[in-house]
Structure formats: structure tokens, C-alpha cells
PDB file of C-alpha atoms and ligand atoms in Angstrom:
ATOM      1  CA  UNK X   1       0.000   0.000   0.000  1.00  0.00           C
ATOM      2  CA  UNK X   2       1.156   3.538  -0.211  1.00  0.00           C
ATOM      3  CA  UNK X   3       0.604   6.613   1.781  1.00  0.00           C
ATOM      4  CA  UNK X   4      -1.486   8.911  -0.677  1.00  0.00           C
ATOM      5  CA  UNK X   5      -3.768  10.985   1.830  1.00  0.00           C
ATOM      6  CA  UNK X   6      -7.576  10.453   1.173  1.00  0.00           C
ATOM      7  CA  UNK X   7      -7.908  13.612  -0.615  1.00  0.00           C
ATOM      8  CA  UNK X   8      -4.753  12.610  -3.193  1.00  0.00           C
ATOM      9  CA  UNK X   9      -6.524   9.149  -3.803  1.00  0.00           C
ATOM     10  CA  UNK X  10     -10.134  10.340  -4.399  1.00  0.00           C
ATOM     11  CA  UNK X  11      -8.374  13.245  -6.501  1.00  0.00           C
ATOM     12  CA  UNK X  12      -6.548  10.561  -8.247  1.00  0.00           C
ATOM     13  CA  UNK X  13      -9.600   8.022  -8.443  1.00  0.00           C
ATOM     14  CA  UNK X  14     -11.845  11.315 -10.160  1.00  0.00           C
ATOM     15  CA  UNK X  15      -8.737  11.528 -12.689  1.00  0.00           C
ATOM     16  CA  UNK X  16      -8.630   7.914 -13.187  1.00  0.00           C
ATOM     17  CA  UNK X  17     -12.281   7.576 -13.633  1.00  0.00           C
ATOM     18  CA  UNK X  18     -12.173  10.346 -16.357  1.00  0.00           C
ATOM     19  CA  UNK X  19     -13.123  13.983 -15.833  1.00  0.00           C
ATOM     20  CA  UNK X  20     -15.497  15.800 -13.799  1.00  0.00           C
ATOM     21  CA  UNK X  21     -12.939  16.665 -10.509  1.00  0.00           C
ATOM     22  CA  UNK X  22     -14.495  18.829  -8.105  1.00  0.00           C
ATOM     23  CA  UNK X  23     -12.218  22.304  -8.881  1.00  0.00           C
ATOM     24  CA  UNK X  24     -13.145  21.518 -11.815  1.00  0.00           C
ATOM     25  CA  UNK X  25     -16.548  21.525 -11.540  1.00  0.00           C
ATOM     26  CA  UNK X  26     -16.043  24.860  -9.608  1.00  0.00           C
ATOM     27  CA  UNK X  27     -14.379  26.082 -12.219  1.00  0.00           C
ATOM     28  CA  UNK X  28     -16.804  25.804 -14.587  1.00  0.00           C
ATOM     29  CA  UNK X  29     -19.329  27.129 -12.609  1.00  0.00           C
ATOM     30  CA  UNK X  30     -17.633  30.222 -12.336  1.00  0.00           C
ATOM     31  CA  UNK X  31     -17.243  30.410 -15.947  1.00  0.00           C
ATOM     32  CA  UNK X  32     -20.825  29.739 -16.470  1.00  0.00           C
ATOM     33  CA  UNK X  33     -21.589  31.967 -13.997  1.00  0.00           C
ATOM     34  CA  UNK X  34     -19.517  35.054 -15.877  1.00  0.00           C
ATOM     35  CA  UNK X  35     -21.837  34.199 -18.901  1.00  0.00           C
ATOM     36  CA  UNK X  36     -19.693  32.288 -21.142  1.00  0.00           C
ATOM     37  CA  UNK X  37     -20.813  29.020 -23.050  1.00  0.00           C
ATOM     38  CA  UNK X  38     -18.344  26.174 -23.015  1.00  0.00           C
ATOM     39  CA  UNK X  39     -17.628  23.018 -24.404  1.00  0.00           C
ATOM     40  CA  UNK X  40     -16.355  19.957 -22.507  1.00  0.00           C
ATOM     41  CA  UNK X  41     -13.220  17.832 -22.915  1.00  0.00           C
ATOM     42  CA  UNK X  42     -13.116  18.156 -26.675  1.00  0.00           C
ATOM     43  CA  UNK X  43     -11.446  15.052 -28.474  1.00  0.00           C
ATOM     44  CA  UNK X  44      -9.937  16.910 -31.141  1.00  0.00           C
ATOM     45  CA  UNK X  45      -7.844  18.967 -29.296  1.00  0.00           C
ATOM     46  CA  UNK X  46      -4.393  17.888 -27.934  1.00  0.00           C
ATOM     47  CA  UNK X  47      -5.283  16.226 -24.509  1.00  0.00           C
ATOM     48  CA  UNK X  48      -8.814  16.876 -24.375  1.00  0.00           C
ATOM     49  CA  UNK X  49      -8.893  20.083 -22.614  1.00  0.00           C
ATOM     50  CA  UNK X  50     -11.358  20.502 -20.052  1.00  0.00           C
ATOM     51  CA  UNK X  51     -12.802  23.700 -20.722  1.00  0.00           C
ATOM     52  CA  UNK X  52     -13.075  24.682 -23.858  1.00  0.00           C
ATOM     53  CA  UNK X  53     -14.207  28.504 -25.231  1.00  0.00           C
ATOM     54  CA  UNK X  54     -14.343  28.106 -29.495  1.00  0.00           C
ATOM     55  CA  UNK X  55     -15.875  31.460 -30.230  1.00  0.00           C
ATOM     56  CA  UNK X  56     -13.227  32.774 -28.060  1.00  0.00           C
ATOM     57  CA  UNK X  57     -10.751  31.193 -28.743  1.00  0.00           C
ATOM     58  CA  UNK X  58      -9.496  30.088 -25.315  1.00  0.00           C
ATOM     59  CA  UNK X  59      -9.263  26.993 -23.013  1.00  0.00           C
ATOM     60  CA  UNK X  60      -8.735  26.332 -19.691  1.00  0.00           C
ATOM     61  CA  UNK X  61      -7.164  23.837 -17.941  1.00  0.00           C
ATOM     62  CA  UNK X  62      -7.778  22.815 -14.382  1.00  0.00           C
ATOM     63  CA  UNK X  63      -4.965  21.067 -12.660  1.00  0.00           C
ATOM     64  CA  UNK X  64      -4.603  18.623  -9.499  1.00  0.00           C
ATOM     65  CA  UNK X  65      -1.879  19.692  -7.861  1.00  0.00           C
ATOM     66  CA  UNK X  66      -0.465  15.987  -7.115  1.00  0.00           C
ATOM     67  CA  UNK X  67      -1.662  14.283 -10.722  1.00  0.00           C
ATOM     68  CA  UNK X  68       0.065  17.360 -12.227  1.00  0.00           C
ATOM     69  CA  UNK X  69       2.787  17.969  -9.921  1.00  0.00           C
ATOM     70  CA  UNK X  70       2.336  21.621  -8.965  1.00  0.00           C
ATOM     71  CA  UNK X  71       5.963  23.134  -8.186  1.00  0.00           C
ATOM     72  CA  UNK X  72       6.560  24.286  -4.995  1.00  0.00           C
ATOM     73  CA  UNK X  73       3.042  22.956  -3.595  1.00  0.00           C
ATOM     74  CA  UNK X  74       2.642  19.064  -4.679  1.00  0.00           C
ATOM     75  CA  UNK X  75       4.375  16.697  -2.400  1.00  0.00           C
ATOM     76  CA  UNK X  76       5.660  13.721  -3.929  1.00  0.00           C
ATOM     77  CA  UNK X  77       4.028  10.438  -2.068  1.00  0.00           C
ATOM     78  CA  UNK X  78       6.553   8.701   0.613  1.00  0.00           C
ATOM     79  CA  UNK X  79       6.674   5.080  -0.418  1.00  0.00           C
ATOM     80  CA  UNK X  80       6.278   3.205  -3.725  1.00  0.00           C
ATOM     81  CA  UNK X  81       8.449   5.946  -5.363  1.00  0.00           C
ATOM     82  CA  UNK X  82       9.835   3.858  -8.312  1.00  0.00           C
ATOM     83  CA  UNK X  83       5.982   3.685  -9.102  1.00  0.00           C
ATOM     84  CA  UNK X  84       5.187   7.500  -8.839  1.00  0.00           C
ATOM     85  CA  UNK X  85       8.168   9.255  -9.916  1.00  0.00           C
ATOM     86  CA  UNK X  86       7.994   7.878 -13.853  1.00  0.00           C
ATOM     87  CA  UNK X  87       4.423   8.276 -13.626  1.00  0.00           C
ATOM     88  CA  UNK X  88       4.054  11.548 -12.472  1.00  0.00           C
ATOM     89  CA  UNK X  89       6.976  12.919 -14.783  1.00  0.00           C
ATOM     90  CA  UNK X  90       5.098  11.693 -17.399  1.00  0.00           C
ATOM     91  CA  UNK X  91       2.113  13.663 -16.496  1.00  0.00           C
ATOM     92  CA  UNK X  92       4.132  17.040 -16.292  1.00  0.00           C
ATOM     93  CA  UNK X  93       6.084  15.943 -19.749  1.00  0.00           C
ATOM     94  CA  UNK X  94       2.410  15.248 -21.437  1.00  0.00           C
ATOM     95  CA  UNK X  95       0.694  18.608 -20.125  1.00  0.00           C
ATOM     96  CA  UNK X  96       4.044  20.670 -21.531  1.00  0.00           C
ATOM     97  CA  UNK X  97       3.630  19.073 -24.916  1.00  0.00           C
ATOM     98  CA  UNK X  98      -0.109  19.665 -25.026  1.00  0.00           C
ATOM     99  CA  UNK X  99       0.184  23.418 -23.614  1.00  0.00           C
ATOM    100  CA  UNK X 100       2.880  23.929 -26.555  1.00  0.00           C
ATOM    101  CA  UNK X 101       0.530  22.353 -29.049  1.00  0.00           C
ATOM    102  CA  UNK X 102      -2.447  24.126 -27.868  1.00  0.00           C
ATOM    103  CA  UNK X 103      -1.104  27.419 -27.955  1.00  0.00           C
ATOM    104  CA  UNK X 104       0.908  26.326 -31.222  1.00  0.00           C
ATOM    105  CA  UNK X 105      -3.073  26.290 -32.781  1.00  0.00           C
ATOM    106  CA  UNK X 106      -3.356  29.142 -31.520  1.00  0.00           C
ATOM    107  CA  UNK X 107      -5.410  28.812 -28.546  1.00  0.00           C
ATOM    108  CA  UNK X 108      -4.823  31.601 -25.614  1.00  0.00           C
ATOM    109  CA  UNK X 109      -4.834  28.860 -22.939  1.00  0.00           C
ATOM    110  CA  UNK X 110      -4.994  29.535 -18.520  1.00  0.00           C
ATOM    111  CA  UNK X 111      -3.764  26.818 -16.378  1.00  0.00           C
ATOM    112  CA  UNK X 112      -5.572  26.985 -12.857  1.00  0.00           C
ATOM    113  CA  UNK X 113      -4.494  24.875 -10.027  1.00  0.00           C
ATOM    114  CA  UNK X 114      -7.089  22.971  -7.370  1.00  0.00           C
ATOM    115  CA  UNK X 115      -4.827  24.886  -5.064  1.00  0.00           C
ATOM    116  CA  UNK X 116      -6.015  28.655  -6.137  1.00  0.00           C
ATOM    117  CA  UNK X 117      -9.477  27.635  -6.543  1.00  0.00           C
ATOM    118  CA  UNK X 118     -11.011  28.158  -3.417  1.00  0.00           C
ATOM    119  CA  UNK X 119      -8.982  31.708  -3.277  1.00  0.00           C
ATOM    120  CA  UNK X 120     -11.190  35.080  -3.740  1.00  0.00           C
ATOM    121  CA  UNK X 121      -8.869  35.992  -6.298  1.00  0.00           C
ATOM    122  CA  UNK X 122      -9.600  33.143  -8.554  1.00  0.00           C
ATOM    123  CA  UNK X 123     -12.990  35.132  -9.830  1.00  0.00           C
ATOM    124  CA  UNK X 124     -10.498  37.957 -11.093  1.00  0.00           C
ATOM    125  CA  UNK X 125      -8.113  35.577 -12.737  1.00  0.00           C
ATOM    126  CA  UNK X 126     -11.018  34.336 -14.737  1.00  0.00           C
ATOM    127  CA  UNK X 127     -12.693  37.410 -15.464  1.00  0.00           C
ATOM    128  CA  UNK X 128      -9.397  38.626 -16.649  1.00  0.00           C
ATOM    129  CA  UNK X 129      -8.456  35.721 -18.999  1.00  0.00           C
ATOM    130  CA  UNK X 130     -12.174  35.951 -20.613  1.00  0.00           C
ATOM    131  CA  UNK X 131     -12.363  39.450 -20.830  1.00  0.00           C
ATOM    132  CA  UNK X 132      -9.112  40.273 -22.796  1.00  0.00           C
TER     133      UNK X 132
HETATM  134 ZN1  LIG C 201      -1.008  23.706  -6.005  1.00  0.00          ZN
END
């Protein structure tokens, strides 16, 4: 067994399961909220983004901070290391290469972490990336 805390494994469980994590339902509650329409996970695009603005031309991208290894805020688990390590520097190497080839099609893309989510600020950050 390893020593993922209950929030990393149900975080982790919500990833494995497919999409649909709480921040980011949050997320895109917000976004709905601010009056934008939105489509879901789209298949076309490099890693299925979760949000997905086409008239704007933007997408964001909400981020565990453990699945995606958040610097200076994910903590890497304590045991089974030659398990997580690989698999968790894959993650990070697969969301550089789909940021590049996102914004490489010329999508304006935001990255928000689970960790800013529940912050006041993260209402402004949106508001801000949608407005400009
Ligand atoms: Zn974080």
C-alpha cells in the first residue's frame, strides 16, 4: 500500500475515472456563472482540454496539484516511489507538450491549479483571462 492521503486518492480516483474533478466543476461554474458558453473535454484537441471557449478562442485547464505535480506545492508520495516518480513525470512531460501544441493552434490557454481555486482571487483571474 502507499501513503497517498484520502484527498490525493479520491483526486486521483476522479482523474482515473475520467473527468469531472471537483475544482473543476467549480471552475466551470464560475465560468458559467460570468456568462460564457463552453464546451467539454473536446477530443480533437491535444489532450482533451477541459474547458473549452471556441468562439473565443481560449481553453482552460484545471490542474490537481499531485496528478500534475504543482511546483513548490505538490508533495511527492513517501513510499512506492519507483511507481510515482515515472508516472508523475510523465504527467508534467504530457501537459508541456499539449500546452505547446495548444497554444501552437493558436489557442490563448490559462492553467488553474485545485490549489487557487477556493482563493477570492480566482474570480479575477477568470474574469481577466475571458475578458481580454
Ligand atoms: Zn497547487
Amino acid at each position: 500500500m502507499d501513503t497517498l492521503s484520502k484527498q490525493q486518492r479520491s483526486a486521483l480516483m476522479a482523474k482515473i475515472r475520467g473527468r469531472n474533478t471537483q475544482p473543476e466543476l467549480i471552475v466551470r461554474s464560475l465560468v458559467h456563472r460570468l456568462g460564457y458558453r463552453f464546451r467539454l473535454h473536446d477530443r480533437k484537441l491535444p489532450g482533451q482540454p477541459d474547458i473549452v471557449l471556441p468562439r473565443h478562442g481560449k481553453i482552460i485547464l484545471v490542474h490537481g496539484c499531485f496528478w500534475h505535480q504543482h511546483t513548490g506545492c505538490a508533495r511527492l508520495p513517501k513510499s512506492r516511489q519507483e511507481y510515482w516518480l515515472p508516472k508523475l513525470e510523465q504527467n508534467r512531460a504530457r501537459d508541456t507538450k499539449n500546452l505547446r501544441a495548444l497554444r501552437r493552434l493558436g489557442w490563448q490557454v490559462l492553467v488553474l491549479w485545485e490549489c487557487e481555486i477556493s482563493r477570492p482571487s480566482i474570480e479575477t483571474k477568470l474574469r481577466r483571462f475571458l475578458e481580454t
